Coordinates of C-alpha atoms in Angstrom, one line a residue:
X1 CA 13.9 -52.0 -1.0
X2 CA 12.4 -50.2 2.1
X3 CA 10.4 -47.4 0.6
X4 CA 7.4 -47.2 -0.6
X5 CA 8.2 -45.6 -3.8
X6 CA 11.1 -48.2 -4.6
X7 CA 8.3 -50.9 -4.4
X8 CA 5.7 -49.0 -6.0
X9 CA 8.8 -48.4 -9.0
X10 CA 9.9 -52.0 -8.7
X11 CA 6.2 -53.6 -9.1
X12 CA 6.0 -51.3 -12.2
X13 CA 8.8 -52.5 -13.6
X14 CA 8.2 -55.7 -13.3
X15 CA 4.5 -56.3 -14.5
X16 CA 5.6 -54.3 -17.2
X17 CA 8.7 -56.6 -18.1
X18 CA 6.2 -59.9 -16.8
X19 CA 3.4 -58.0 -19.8
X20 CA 5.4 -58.2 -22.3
X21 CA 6.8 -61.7 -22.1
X22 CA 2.9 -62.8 -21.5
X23 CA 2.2 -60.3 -24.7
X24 CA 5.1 -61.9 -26.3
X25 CA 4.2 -65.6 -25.6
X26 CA 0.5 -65.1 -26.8
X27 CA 1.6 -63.4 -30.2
X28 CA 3.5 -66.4 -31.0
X29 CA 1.2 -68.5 -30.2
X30 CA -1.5 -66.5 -31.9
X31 CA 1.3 -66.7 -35.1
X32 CA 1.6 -70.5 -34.8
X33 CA -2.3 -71.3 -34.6
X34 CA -3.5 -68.7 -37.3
X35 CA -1.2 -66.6 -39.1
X36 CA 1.3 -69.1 -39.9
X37 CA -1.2 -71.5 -41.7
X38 CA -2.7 -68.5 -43.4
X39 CA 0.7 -66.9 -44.0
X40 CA 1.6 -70.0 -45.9
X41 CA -1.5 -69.8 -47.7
X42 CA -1.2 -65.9 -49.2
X43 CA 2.1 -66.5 -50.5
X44 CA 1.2 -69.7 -51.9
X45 CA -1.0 -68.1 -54.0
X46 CA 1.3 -65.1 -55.0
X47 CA 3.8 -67.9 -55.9
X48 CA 1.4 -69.7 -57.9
X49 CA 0.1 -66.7 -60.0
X50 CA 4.0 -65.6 -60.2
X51 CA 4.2 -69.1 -62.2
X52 CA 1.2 -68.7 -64.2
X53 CA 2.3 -65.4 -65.5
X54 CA 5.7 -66.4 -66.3
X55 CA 5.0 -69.0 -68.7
X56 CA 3.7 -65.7 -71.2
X57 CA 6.7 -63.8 -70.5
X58 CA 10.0 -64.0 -73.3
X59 CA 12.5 -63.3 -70.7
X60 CA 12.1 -65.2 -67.1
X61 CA 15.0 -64.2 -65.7
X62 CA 14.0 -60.4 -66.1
X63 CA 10.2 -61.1 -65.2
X64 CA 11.6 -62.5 -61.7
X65 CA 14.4 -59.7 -60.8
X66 CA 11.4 -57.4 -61.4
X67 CA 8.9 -59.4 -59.0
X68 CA 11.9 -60.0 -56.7
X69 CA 12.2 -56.3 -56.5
X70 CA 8.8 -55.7 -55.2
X71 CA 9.7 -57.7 -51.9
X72 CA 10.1 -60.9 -52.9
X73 CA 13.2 -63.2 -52.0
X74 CA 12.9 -66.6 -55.4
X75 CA 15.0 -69.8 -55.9
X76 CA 15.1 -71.1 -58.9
X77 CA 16.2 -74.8 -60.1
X78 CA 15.7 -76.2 -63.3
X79 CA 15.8 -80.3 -64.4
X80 CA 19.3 -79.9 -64.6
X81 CA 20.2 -78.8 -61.4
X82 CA 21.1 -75.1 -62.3
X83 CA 19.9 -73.2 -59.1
X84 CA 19.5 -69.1 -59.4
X85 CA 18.2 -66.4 -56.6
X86 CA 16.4 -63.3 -57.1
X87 CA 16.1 -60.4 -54.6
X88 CA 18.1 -61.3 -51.9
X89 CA 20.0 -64.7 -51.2
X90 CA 18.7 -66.6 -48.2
X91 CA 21.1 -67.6 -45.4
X92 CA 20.8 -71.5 -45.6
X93 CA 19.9 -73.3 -48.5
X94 CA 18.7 -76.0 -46.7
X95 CA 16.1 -77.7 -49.1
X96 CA 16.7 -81.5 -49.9
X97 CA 17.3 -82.8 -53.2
X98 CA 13.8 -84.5 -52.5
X99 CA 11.7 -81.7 -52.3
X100 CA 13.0 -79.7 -55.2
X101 CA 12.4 -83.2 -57.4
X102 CA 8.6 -82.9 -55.8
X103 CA 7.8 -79.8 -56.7
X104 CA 9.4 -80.1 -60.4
X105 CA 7.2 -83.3 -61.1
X106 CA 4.4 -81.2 -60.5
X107 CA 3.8 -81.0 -56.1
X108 CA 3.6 -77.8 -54.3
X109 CA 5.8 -77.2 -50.9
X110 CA 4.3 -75.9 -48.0
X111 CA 7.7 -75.1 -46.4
X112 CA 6.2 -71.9 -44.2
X113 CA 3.4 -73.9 -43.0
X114 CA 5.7 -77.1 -41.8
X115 CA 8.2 -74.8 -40.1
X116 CA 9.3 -76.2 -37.4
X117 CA 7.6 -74.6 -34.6
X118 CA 9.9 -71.9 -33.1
X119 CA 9.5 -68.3 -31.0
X120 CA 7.7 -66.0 -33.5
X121 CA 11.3 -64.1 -34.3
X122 CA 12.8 -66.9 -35.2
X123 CA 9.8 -68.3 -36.9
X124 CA 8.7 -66.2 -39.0
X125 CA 11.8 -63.7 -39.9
X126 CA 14.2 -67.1 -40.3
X127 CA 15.8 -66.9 -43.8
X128 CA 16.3 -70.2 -44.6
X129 CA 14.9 -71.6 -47.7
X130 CA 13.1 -74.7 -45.9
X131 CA 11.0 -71.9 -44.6
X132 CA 9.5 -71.0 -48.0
X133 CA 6.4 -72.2 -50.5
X134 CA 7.1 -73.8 -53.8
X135 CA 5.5 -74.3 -57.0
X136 CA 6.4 -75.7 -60.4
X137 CA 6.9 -73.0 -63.0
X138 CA 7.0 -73.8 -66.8
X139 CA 8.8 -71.2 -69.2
X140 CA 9.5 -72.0 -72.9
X141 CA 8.7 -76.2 -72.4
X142 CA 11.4 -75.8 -69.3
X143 CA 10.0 -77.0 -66.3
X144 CA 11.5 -74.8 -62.9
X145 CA 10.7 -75.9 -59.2
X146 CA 9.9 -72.1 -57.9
X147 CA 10.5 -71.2 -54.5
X148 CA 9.4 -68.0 -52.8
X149 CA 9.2 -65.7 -49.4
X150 CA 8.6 -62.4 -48.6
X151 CA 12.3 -60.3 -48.4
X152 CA 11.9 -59.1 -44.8
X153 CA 14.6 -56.7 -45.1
X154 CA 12.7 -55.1 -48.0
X155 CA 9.4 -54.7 -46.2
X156 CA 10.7 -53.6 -42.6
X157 CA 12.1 -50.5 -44.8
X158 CA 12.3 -46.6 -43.3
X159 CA 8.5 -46.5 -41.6
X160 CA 9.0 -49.5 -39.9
X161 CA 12.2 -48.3 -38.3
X162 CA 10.8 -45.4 -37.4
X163 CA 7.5 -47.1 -36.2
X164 CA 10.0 -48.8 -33.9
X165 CA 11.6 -45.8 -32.8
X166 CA 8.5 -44.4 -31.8
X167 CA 7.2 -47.4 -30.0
X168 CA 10.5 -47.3 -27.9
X169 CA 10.0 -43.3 -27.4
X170 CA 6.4 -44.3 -26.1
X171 CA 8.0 -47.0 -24.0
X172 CA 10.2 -44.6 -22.4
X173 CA 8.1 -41.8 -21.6
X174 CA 5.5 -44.4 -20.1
X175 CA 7.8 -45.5 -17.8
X176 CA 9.0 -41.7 -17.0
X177 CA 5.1 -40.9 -16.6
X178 CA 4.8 -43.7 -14.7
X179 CA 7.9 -42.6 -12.0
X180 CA 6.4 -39.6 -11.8
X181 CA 3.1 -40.8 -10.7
X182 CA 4.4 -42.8 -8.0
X183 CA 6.4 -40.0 -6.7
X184 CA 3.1 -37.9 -7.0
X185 CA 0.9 -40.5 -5.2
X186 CA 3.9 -41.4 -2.2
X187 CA 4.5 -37.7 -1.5
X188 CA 1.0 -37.1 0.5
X189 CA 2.1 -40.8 2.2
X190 CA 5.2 -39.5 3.1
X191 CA 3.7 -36.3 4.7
X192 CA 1.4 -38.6 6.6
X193 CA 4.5 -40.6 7.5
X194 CA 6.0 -37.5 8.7
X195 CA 3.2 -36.0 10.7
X196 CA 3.0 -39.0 12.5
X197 CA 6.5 -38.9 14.0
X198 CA 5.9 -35.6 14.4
X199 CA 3.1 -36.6 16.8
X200 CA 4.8 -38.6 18.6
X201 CA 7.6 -36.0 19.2
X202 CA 6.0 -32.9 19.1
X203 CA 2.4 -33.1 20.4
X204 CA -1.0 -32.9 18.7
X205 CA -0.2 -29.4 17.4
X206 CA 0.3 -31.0 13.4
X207 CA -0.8 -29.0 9.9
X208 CA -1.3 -31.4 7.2
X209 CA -1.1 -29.9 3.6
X210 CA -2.6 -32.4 1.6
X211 CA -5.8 -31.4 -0.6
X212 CA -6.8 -34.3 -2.6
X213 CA -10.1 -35.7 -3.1
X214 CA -9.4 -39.9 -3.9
X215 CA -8.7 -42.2 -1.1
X216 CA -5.2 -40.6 0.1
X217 CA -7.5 -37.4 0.7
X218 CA -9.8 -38.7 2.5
X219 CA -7.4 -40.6 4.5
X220 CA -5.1 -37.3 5.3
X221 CA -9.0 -35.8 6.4
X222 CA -9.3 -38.8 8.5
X223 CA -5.9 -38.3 10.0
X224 CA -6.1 -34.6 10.3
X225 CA -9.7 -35.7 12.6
X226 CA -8.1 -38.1 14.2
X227 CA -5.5 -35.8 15.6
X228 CA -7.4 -32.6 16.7
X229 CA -9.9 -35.3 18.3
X230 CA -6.8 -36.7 20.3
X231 CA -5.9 -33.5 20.6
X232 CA -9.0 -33.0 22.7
X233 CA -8.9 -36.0 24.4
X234 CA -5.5 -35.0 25.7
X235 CA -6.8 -31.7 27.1
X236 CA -9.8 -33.4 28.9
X237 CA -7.5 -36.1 30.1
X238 CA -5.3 -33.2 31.5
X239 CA -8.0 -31.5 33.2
X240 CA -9.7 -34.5 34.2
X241 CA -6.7 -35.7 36.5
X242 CA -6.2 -31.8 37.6
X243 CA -9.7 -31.7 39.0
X244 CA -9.5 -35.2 40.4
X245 CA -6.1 -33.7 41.9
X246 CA -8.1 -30.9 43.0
X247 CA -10.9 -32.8 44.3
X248 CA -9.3 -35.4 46.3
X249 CA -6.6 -32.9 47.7
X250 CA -9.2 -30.3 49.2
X251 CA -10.9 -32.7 51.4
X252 CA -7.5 -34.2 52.8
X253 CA -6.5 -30.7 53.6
X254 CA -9.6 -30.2 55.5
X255 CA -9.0 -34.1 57.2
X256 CA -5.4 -33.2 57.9
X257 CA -6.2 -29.4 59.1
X258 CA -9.4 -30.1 61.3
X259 CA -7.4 -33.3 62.8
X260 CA -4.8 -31.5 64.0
X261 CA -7.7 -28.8 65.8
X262 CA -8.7 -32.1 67.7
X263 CA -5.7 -32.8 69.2
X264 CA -6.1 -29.2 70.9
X265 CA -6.7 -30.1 74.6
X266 CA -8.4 -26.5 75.2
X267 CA -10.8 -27.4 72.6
X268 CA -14.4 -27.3 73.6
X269 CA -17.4 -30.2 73.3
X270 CA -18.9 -28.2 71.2
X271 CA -16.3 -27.3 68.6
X272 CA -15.0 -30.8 68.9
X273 CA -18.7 -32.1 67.5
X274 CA -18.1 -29.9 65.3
X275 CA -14.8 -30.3 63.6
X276 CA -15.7 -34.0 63.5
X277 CA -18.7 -33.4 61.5
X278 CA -16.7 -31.7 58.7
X279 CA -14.0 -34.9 58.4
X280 CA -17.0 -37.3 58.1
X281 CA -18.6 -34.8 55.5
X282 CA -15.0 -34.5 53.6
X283 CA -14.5 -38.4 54.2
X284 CA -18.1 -39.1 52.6
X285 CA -17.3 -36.7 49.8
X286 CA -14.2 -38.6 49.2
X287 CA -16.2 -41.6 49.1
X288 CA -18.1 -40.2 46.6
X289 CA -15.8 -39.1 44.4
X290 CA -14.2 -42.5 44.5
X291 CA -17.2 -44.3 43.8
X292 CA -18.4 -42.1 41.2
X293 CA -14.7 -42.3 39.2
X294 CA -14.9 -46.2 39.4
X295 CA -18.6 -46.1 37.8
X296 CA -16.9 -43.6 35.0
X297 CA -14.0 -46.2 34.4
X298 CA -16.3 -48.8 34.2
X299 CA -18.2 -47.1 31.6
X300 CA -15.6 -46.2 29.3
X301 CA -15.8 -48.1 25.8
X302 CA -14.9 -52.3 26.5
X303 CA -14.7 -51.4 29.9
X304 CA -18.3 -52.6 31.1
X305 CA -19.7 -55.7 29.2
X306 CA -23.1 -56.4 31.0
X307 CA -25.7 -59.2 30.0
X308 CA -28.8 -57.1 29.1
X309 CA -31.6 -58.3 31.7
X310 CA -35.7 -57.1 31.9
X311 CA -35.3 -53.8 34.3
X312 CA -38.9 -52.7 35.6
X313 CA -38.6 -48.9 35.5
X314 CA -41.7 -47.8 37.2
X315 CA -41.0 -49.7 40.2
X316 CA -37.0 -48.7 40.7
X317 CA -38.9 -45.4 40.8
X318 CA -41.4 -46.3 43.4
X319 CA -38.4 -47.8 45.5
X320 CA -36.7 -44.4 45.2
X321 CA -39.2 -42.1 45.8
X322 CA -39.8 -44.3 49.2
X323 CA -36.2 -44.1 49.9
X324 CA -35.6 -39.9 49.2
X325 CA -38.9 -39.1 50.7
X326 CA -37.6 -37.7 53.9
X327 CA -35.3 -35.8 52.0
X328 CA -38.1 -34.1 49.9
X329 CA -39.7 -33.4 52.8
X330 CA -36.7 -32.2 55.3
X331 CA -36.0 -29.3 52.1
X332 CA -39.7 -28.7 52.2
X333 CA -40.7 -29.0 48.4
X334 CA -43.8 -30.7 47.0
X335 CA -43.9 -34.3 44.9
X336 CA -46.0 -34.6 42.2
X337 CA -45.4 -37.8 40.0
X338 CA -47.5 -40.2 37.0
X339 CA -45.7 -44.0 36.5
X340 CA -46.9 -46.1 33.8
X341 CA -45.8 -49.5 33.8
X342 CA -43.0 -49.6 31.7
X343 CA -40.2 -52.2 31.3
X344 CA -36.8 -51.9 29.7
X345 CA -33.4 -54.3 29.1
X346 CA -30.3 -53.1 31.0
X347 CA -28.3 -53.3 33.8
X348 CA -31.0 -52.5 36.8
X349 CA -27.7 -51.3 39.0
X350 CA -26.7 -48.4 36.6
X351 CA -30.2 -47.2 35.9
X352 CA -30.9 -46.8 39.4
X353 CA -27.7 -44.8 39.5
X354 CA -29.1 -42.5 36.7
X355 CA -33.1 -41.8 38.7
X356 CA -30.7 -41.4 42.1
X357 CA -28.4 -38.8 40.3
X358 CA -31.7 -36.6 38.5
X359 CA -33.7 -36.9 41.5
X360 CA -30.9 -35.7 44.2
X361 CA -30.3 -33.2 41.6
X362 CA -33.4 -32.1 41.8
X363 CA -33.4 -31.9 45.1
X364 CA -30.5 -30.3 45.8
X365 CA -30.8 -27.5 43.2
X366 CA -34.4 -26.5 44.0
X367 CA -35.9 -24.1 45.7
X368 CA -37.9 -23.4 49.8
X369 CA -41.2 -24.9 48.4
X370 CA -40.6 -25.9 45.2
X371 CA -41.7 -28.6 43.4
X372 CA -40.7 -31.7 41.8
X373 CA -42.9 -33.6 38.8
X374 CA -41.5 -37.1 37.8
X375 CA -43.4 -38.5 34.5
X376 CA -42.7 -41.9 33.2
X377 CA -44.8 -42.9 29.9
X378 CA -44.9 -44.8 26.4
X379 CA -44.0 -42.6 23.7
X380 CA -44.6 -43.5 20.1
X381 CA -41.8 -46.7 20.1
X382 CA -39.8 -45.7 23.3
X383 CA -39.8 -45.0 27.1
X384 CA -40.1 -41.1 27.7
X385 CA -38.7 -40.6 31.6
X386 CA -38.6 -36.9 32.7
X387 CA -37.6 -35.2 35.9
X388 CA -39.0 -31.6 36.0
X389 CA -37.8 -29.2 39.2
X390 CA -38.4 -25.4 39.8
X391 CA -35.0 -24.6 41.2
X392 CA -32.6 -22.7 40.3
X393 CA -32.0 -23.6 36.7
X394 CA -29.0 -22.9 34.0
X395 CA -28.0 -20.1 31.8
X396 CA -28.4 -20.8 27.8
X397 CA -24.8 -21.5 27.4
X398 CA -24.2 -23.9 29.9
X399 CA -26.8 -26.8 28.9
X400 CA -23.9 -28.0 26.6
X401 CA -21.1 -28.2 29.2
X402 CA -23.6 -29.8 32.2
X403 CA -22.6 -33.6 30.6
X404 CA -18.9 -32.8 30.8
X405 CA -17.0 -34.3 33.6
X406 CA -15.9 -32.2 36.5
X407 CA -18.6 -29.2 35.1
X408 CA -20.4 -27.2 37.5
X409 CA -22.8 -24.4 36.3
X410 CA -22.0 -20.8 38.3
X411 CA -25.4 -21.2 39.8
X412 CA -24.4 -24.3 41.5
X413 CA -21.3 -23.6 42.9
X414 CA -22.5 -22.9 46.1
X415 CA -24.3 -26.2 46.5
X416 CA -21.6 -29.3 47.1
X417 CA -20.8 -32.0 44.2
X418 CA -18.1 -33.4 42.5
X419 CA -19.4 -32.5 39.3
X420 CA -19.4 -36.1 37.5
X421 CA -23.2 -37.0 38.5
X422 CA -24.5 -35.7 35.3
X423 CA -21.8 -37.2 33.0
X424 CA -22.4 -40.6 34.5
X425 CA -26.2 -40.1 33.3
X426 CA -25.1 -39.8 29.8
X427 CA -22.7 -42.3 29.3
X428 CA -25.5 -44.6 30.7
X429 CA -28.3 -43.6 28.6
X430 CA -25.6 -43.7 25.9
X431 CA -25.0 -47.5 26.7
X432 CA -28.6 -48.4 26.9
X433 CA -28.8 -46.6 23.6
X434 CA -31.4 -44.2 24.5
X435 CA -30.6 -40.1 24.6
X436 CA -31.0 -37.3 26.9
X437 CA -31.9 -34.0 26.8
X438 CA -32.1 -30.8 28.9
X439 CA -34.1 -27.8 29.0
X440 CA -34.0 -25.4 31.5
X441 CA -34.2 -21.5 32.4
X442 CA -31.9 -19.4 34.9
X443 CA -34.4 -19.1 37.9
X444 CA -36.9 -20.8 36.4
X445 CA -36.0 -25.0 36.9
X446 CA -34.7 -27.7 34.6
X447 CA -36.3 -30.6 32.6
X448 CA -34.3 -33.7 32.1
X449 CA -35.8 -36.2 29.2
X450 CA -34.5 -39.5 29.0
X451 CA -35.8 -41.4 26.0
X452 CA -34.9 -44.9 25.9
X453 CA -35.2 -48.0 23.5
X454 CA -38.6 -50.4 24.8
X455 CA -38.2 -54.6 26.1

């Protein structure tokens, strides 16, 4: 019993078989505890008034074929013995001589309600004349010990049979509904079952026909998301090592190429100085890249678990602006800045890496005598950190794609980079659960906002 749908049919099966022996169980017990007692009762009043109206009747025998007829099963025994039966004989006579002798002196027999307690088949359709009520009956002087139940034969007549029919008929198409509904419910399971070997085999390319709005919809929609977002995962992880392919094998080239120059013996001081300026440049830009792909793996999700510790924002600033000043200087561009004091919980190392990253940016994409603004400030319940420069700026469709890894904007292809600076800004804003934005015009600058969550 491997499939679902065996199991599902199965565990039908059996709490229906397991609900009707419970059912079953609790009706006889209901039938022990209260309708046997008042069973008892009901007939031993029909019995008594049968009696009461036969002692005005001439013939007795005719008076009790006529009552037995109505669905009634009587015994009859006189003082002499002389036993007669009326509508039916019952299967065991099994009354003592000691309860007929009670009820003719006068007693009454409570043979349904002292029933030996039995299932509620055997219970209350035994035929057995110990499972009836007695009464005395007087007729003509002649004193009779009357003994009556209902003829069960008589009363489960053509309706009830058909009753019974019926209830099987519903039995059966339940259970035929209820294989249908499994099948209905497993077949979306079993699609799911199937697109997901078909993943593994065939790719991410998967269509999914299941329309349903319950919990197996939404768990196909779920799937179906969970597959085109793999699918894109896949893509960027394709890309990602093709440009790190791209990006590490470039400078080696120029290593290897510019190595070989050196060992020239013809070659003169001056293109010697030369040559070896452009290995170190390609060795540091390999550095780089290596550095900057270790903070990316470090900042994938579990990948960097910090402890959160007080990072004073304003002066990691200072210290940078002290550090890059030359730099703003040797690319002649002006420095405007306002710091308030603000403090924030992080990891001090990877926020520095985020003001290095906007401010060499900014640097690096601006303009002969432009100008860079640097504004740090409370705003409403968070830290407001912007970098504003008058460079060279972005066309509108490429503020979405600056974040990715590996992007660079056409206006910035001419400037070096590895093109992973930026997405390292957001994945650490995104850690420190604060958010960044951009807003920038071709030839115009760029101004990045970093808002992030308060000590």
């Amino acid at each position: 019993m491997k499939s679902l749908y065996s199991k599902f049919l199965v565990t039908t099966l059996f709490i229906m078989l397991l609900s009707s022996i419970i059912g079953f169980f609790m009706a006889n017990a209901y039938y022990q505890n209260n309708l046997k007692p008042e069973n008892d009762s009901k007939n031993m009043e029909i019995a008594s008034r049968i009696a009461e109206y036969a002692e005005t009747q001439e013939n007795l025998d005719q008076y009790l074929e006529h009552t037995a007829s109505i669905g009634y099963q009587l015994f009859v025994v006189d003082q002499q013995g002389e036993r007669r039966s009326f509508g039916g004989s019952f299967d065991e006579k099994n009354l003592s001589s000691a309860t007929i002798e009670n009820v003719l002196s006068g007693q009454v027999y409570h043979g349904m309600r002292d029933f030996p307690k039995k299932t509620f088949v055997t219970g209350f359709f035994a035929n057995e004349l110990k499972n009836s009520v007695g009464v005395p009956l007087t007729h003509n002087s002649t004193t009779y010990a009357l003994f009556l139940r209902p003829n069960i034969k008589l009363l489960f007549n053509e309706i009830h049979i058909l009753m019974g029919w019926m209830g099987l008929a519903v039995f059966l198409l339940s259970l035929v509904a209820v294989l249908i509904w499994a099948a209905m419910i497993i077949r979306p399971v079993r699609k799911l079952s199937h697109a997901t070997n078909k993943v593994g085999e065939d790719g991410f390319d998967v269509r999914l026909d299941i329309h349903r709005k319950d919990e197996i919809g939404r768990l196909a929609q779920n799937f179906k998301h969970m597959i085109s977002r793999l699918g894109e995962l896949d893509k960027l992880r394709r890309t990602f090592v093709s440009n790190v392919s791209h990006d590490i094998q470039t400078p080696l080239l120029n290593i290897q190429g510019y190595s070989r120059l050196l060992e020239s013996h013809t070659l003169s001081e001056e293109d010697r100085k030369t040559y070896l300026k452009v290995i170190q440049e390609e060795a540091k830009r390999m550095s780089t890249l290596s550095k900057q792909l270790l903070t990316l793996s470090s900042l994938e999700p579990n990948g960097h678990d910090f402890p959160e510790k007080p990072v004073d924002v304003t002066g990691q600033l200072r210290n940078l602006l002290h550090k890059y000043f030359w730099l703003i200087d040797e690319n002649q561009l002006s420095l405007t800045y306002s710091l308030d004091e603000v403090w924030v919980k992080g990891n001090p190392e990877l926020l520095h890496a985020v003001w290095e990253n906007l401010l060499t940016n900014a640097v690096k994409y601006n303009k002969p005598g432009g100008n860079i603004d640097i504004v740090v400030k409370k705003s409403g319940d968070q830290i407001e950190v912007t970098f504003t420069d008058t460079g060279i700026g972005l066309r509108p469709g490429e503020k979405e794609q600056i974040f990715d890894r590996f992007y660079r904007a056409d206006s910035a292809r001419s400037k070096q980079g590895t093109g992973l600076g930026l997405s390292i800004v957001k994945e650490v804003i995104d850690l420190h659960g604060g958010s960044i934005s951009v807003n920038s015009r071709l030839e115009e600058g760029t101004t990045f906002k970093i808002l992030l969550p308060p000590m």
